[in-house]
mmCIF file of C-alpha atoms (C1' of nucleotides) in Angstrom:
data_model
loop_
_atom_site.group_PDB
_atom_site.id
_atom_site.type_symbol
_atom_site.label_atom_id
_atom_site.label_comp_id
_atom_site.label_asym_id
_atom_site.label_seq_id
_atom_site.Cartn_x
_atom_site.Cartn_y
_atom_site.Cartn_z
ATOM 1 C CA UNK R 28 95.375 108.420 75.014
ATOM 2 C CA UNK R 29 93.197 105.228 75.473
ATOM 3 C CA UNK R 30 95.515 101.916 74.888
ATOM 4 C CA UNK R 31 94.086 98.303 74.708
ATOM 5 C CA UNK R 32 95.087 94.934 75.085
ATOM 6 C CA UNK R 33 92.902 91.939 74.856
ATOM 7 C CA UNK R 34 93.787 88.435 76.495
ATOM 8 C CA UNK R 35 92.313 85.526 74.698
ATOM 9 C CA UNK R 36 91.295 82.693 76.112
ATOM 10 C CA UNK R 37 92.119 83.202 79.246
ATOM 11 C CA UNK R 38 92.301 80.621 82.258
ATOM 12 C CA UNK R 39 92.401 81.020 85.761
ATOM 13 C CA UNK R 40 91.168 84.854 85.285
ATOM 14 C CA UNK R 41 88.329 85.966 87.387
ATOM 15 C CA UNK R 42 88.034 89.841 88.401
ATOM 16 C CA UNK R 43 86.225 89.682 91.679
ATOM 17 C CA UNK R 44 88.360 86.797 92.659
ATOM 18 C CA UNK R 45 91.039 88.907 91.662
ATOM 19 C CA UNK R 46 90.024 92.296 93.062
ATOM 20 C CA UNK R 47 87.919 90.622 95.996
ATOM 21 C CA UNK R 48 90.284 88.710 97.961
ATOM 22 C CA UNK R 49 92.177 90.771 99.889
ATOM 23 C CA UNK R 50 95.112 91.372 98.552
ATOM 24 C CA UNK R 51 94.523 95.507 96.565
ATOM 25 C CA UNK R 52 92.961 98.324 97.904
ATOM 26 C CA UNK R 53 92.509 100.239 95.163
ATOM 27 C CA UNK R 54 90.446 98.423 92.490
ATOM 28 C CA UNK R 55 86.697 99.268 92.193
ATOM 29 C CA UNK R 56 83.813 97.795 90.936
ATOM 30 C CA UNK R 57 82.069 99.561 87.895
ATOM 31 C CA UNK R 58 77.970 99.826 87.283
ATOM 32 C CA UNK R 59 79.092 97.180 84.447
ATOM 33 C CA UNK R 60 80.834 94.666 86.747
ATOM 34 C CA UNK R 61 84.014 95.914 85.236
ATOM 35 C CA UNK R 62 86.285 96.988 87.270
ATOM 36 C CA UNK R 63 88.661 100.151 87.224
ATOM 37 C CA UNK R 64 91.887 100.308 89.241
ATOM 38 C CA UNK R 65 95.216 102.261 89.088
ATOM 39 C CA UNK R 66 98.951 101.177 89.991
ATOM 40 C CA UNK R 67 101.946 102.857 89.127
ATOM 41 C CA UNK R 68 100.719 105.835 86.731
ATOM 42 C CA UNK R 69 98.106 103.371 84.958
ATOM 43 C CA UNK R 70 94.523 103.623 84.840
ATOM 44 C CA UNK R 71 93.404 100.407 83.599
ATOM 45 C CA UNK R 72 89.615 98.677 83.427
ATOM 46 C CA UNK R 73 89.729 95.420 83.386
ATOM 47 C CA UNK R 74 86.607 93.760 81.290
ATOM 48 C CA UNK R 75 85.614 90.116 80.901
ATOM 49 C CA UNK R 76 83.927 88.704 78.250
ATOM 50 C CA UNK R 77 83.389 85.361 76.793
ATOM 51 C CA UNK R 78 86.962 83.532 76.039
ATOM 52 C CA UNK R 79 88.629 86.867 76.497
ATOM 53 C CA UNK R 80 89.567 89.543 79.076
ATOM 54 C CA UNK R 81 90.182 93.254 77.765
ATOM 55 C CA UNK R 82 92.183 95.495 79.380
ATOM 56 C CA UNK R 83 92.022 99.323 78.403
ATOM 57 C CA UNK R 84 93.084 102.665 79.830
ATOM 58 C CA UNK R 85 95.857 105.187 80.407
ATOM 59 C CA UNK R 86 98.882 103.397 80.694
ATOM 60 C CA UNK R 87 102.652 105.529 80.521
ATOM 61 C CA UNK R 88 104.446 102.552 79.461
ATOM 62 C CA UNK R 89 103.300 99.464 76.817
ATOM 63 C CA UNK R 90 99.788 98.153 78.173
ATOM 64 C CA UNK R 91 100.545 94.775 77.095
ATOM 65 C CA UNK R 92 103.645 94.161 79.191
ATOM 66 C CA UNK R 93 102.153 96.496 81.999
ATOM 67 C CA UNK R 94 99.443 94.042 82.520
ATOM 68 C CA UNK R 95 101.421 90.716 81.850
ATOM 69 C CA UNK R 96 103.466 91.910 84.627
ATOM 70 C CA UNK R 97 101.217 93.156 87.103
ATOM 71 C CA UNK R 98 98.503 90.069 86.606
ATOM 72 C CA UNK R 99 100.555 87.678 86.542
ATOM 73 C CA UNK R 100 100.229 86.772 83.267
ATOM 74 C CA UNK R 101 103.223 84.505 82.757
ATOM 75 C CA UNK R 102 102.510 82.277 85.464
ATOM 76 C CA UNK R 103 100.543 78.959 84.924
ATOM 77 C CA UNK R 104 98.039 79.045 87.445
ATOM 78 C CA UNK R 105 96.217 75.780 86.135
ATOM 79 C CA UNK R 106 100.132 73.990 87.001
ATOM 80 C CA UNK R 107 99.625 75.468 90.484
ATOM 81 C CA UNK R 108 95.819 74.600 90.945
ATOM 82 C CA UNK R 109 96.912 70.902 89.986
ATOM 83 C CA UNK R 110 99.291 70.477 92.248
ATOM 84 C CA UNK R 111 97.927 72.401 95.166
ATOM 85 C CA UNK R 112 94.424 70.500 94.747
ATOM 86 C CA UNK R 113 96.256 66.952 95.095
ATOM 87 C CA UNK R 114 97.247 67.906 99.379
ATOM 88 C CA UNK R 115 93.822 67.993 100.684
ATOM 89 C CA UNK R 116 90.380 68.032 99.858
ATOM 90 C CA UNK R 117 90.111 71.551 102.109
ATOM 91 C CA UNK R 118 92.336 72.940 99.857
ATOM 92 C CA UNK R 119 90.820 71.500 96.659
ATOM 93 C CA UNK R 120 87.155 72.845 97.623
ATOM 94 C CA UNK R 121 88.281 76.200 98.234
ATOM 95 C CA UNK R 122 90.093 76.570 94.816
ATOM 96 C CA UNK R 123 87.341 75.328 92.899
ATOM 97 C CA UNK R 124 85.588 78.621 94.958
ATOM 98 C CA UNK R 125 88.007 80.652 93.935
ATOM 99 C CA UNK R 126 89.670 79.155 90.580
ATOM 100 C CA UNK R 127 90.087 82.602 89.149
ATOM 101 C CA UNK R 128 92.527 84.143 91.664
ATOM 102 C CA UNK R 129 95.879 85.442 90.591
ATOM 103 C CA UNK R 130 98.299 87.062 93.033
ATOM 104 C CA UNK R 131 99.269 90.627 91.675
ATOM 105 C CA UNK R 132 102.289 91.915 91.620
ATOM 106 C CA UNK R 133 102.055 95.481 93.366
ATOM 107 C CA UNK R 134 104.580 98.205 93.726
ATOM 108 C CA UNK R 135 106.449 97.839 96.916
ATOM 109 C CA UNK R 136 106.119 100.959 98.206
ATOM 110 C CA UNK R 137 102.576 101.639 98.015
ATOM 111 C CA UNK R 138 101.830 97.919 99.489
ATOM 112 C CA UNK R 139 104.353 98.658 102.030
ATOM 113 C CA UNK R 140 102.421 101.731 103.069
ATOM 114 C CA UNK R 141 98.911 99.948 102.478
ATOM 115 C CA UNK R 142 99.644 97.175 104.730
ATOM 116 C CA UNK R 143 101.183 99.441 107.736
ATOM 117 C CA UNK R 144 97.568 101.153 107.262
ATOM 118 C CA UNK R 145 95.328 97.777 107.222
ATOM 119 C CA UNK R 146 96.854 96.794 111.225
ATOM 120 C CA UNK R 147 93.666 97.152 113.212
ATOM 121 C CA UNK R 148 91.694 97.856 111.078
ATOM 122 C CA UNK R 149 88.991 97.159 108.166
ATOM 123 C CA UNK R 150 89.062 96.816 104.669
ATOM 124 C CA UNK R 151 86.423 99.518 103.863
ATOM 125 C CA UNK R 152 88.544 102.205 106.273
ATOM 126 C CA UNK R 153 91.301 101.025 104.764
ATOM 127 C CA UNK R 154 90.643 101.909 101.324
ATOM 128 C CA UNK R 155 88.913 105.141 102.376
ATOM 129 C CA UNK R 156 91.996 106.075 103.706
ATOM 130 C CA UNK R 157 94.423 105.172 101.533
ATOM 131 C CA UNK R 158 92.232 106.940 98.228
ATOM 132 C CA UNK R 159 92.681 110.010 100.830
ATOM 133 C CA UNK R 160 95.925 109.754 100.779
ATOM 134 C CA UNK R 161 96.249 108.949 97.290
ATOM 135 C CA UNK R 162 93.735 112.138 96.380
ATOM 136 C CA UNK R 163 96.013 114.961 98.407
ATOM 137 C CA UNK R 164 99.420 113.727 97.790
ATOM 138 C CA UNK R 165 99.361 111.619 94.262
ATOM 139 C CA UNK R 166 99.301 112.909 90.738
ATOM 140 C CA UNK R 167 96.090 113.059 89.272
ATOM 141 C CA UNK R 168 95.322 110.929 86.383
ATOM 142 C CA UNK R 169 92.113 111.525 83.885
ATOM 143 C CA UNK R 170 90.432 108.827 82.598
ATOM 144 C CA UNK R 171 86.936 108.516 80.635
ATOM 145 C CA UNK R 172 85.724 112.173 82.401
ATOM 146 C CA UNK R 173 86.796 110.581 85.895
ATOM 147 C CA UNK R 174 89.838 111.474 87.908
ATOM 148 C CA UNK R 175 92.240 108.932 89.593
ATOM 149 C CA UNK R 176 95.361 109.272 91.247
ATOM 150 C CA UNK R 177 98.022 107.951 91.841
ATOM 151 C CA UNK R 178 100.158 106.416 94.897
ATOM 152 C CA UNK R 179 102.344 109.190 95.917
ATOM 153 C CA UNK R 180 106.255 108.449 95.891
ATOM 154 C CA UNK R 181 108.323 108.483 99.432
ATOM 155 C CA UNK R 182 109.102 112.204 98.042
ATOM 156 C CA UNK R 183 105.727 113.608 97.089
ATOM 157 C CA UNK R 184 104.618 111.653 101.106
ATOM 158 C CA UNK R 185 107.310 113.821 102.980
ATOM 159 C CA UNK R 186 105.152 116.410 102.549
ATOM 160 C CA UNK R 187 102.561 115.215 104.825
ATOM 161 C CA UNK R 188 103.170 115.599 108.462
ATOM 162 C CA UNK R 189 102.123 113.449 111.637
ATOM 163 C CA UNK R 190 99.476 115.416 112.016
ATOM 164 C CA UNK R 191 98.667 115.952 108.467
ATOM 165 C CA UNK R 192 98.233 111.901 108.297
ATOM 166 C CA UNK R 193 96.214 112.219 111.558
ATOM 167 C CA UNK R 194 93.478 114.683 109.813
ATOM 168 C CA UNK R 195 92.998 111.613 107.090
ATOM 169 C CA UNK R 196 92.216 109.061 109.453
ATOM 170 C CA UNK R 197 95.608 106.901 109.700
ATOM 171 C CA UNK R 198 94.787 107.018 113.357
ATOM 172 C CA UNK R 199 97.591 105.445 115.734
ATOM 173 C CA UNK R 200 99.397 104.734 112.622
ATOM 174 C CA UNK R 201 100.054 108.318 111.614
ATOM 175 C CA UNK R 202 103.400 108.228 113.433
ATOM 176 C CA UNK R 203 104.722 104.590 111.744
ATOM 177 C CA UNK R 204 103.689 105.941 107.868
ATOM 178 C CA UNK R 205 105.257 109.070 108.957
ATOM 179 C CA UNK R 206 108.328 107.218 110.200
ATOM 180 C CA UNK R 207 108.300 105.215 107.094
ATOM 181 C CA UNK R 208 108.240 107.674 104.444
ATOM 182 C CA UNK R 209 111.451 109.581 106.631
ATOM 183 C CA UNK R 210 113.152 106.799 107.005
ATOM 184 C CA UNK R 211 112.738 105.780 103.296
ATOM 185 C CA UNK R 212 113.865 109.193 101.739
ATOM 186 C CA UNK R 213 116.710 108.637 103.945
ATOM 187 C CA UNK R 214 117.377 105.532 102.596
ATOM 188 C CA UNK R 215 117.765 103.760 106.216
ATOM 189 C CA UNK R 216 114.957 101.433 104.496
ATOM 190 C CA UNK R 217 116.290 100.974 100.852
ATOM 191 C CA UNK R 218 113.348 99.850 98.593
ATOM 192 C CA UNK R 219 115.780 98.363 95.743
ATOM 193 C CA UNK R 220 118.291 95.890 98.266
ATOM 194 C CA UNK R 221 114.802 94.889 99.780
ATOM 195 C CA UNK R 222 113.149 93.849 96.029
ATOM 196 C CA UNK R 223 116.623 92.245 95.344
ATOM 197 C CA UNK R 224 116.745 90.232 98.547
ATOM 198 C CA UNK R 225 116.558 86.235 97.547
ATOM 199 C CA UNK R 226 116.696 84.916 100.966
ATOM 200 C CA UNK R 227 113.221 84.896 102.633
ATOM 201 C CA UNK R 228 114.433 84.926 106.202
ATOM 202 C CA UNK R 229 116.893 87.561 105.711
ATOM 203 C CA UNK R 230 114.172 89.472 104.017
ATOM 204 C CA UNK R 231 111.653 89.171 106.990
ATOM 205 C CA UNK R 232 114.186 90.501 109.096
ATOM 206 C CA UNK R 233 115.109 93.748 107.396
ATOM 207 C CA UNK R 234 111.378 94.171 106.523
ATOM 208 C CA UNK R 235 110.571 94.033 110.396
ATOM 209 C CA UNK R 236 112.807 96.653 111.149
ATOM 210 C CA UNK R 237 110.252 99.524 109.409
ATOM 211 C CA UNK R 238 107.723 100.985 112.038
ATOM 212 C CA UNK R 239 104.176 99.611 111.550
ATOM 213 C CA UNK R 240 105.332 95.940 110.115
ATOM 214 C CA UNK R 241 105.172 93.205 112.087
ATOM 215 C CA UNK R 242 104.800 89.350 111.184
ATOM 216 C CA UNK R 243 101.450 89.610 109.110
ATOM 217 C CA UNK R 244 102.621 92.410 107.633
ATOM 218 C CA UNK R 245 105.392 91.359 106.158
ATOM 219 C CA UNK R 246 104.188 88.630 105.703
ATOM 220 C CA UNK R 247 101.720 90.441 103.096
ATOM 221 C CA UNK R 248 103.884 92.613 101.817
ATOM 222 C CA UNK R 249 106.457 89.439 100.662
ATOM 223 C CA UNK R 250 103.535 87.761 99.050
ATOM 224 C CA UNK R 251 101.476 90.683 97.156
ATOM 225 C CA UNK R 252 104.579 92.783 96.062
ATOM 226 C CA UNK R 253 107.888 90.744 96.002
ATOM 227 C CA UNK R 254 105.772 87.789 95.060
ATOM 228 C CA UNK R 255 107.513 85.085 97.695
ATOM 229 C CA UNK R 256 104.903 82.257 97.051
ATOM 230 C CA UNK R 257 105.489 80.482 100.642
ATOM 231 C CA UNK R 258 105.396 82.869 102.605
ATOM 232 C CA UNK R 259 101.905 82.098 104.732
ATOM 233 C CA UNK R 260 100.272 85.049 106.096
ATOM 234 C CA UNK R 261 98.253 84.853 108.990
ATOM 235 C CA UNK R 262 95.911 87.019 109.829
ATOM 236 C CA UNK R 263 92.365 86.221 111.865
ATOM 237 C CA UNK R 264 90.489 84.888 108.807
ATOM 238 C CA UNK R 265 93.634 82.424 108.187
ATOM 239 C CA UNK R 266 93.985 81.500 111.943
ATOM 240 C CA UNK R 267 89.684 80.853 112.040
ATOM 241 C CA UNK R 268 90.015 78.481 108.900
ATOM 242 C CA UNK R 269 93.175 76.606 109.656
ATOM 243 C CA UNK R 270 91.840 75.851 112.962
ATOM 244 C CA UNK R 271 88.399 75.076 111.825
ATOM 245 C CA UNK R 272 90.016 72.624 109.243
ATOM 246 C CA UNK R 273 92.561 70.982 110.507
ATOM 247 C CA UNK R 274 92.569 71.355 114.605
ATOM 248 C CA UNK R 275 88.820 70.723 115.135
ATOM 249 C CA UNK R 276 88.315 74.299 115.444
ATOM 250 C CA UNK R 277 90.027 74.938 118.327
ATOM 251 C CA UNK R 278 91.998 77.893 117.933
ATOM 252 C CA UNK R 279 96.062 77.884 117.550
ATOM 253 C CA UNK R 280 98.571 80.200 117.956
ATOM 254 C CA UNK R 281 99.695 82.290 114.382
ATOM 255 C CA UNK R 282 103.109 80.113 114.610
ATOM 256 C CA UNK R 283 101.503 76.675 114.979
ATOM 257 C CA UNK R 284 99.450 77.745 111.451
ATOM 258 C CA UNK R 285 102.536 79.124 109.847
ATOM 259 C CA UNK R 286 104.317 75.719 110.940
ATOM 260 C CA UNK R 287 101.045 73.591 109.740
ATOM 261 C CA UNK R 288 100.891 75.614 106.254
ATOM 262 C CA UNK R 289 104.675 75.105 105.331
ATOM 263 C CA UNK R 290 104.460 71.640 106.102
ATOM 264 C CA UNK R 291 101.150 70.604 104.557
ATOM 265 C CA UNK R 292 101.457 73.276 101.503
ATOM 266 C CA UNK R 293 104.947 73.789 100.866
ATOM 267 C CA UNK R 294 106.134 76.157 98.454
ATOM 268 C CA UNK R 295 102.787 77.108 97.350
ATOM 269 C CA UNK R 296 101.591 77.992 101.095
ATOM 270 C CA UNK R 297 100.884 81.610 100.356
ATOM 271 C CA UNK R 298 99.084 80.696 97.127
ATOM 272 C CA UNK R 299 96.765 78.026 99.562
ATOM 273 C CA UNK R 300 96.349 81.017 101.983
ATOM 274 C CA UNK R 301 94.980 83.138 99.135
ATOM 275 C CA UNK R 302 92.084 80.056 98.490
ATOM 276 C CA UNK R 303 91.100 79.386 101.774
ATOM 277 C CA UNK R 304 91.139 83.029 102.527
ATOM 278 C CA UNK R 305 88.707 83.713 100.216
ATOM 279 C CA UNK R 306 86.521 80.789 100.427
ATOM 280 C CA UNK R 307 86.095 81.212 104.492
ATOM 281 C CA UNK R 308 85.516 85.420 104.386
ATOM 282 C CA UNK R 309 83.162 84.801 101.775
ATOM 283 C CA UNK R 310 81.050 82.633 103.553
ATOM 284 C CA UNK R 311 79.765 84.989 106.305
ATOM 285 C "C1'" DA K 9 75.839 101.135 122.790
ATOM 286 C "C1'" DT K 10 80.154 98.214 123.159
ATOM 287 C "C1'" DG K 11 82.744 95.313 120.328
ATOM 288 C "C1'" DC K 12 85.361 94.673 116.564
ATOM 289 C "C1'" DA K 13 88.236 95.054 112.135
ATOM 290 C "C1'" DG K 14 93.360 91.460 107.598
ATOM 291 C "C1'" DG K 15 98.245 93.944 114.281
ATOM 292 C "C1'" DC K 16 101.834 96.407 116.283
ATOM 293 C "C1'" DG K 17 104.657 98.062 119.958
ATOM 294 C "C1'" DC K 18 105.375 98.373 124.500
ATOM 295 C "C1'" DG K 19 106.223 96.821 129.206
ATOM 296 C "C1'" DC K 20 106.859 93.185 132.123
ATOM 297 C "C1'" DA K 21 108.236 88.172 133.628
ATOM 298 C "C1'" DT G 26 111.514 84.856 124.106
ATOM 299 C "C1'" DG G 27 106.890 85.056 125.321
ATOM 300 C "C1'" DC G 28 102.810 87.052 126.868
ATOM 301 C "C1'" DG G 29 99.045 90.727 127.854
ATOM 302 C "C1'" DC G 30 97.292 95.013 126.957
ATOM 303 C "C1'" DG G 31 96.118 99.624 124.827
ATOM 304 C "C1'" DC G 32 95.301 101.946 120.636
ATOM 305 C "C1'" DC G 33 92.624 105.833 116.310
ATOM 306 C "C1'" DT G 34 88.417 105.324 113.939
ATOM 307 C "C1'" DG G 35 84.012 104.092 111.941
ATOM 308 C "C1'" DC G 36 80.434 100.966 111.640
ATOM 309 C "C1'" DA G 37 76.855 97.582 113.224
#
DNA sequence: ATGCAGGCGCGCA
DNA sequence: TGCGCGCCTGCA
């Protein structure tokens, strides 16, 4: 059954900036510029219209609170556009581009496995892959006469083998998901101590150990699912702009950005990296 | 066709 | 600790 909840008068709420800039794989664009995505066992369509932004689908749990959580909702984006426009002009520029961002807050496990899946690789292979993925091993989920599914769990993954992930297209990577999903039913990586892990550094650390995550990687994973606002990912879009910017585009090394961002953005660096992100992919 | 795409892991100094 | 290199795959 269809629920419904309508945000009025929304600010800082814009879907392709949302769905657009890098941070989901799974949200797509419908013939009506809506767009239809699932997380967790939700099947929600997200529609804008004037002053208000109506979310409706198949939702297990209270749609309302479902979407407040996963949006963002509580978070006062305007406070962090403020103060984030006030460093630098670069900065300011590229959030009037993309003033209707919001960082979502994505399961851990599925962004885990997404991000192990986007090393090397491109955004439309990525998402091929992962609705593969998602289509032999997740539960299937009807909504208005389509079917969706959903991110299968660590368990319902085991089932795949190396070669099983090979046949979808993972590539090199088949062995680290494979690793990954093993290692996670056996609880050498534990999900829950890494969501309830304060200290950033700490959290890097034991998120580095998992095969297929390394810096940027992490990196993504801390800012898109455990939302860690400083963290700075750096990947070659973020290296290209920084450098362009700030260093008379000559190119620097990944730590010389992440050393740059902290200082000149400060807590908000992985919000600033979400801006200039967009802005600078969006111009080719 | 050859290079490249939101890196990682390995081997070597 | 820091570097260079190879890697599945699909697309331009």
């Amino acid at each position: 059954m269809e629920q419904k909840y309508v945000l009025e008068n929304p600010n800082s709420f814009n879907s392709i900036h949302i769905f657009e800039c890098g941070q989901c794989f799974r949200w797509n664009k419908e013939e009506d510029n809506t767009y239809t995505g699932i997380f967790k066992n939700n099947v929600i369509n997200v529609k804008e219209e004037k002053n208000k932004i109506i979310f409706s689908g198949v939702c297990e749990n209270d749609i309302k609170n479902e979407c407040i959580r996963y949006f963002d909702l509580n978070q006062d984006y305007e406070d962090i556009k403020d103060k984030l426009s006030k460093i630098d002009k670069y900065l300011a520029n590229s959030i009037k581009y993309g003033e209707g961002i919001r960082i979502l807050h994505q399961e851990l496990w599925e962004t885990l496995i997404s991000f192990i899946i986007s090393a090397n690789n491109n955004i439309p292979r990525i998402k091929t892959i992962i609705e593969r993925i998602c289509k032999q091993y997740g539960k299937e989920i009807d909504f208005r006469n389509k079917k969706y599914y959903t991110f299968p769990t660590p368990e319902e993954l085991s089932k795949a083998s190396v070669e099983d992930f090979r046949k979808l297209g993972l590539g090199f990577r088949d062995v680290r998901v494979y690793e990954t999903v093993q290692r996670t039913l056996n609880k050498e990586i534990d999900l829950e101590k890494l969501k309830n892990e304060k200290n950033v550094d700490i959290l890097k650390e034991e998120l580095l150990k998992v095969p297929g995550v390394g810096p940027k990687v992490a990196d993504c994973i801390m800012l898109f699912s455990l939302k860690k606002y400083q963290v700075f990912p750096v990947d070659v879009w973020v290296r290209r702009v920084i450098s362009e910017l700030y260093f008379e585009n000559e190119e620097q090394k990944p730590k010389t950005i992440q050393e740059f961002a902290k200082k000149q953005y400060g807590e908000l660096a992985g919000l600033a990296q979400q801006y200039l992100f967009y802005w600078r992919r969006d111009l080719v």
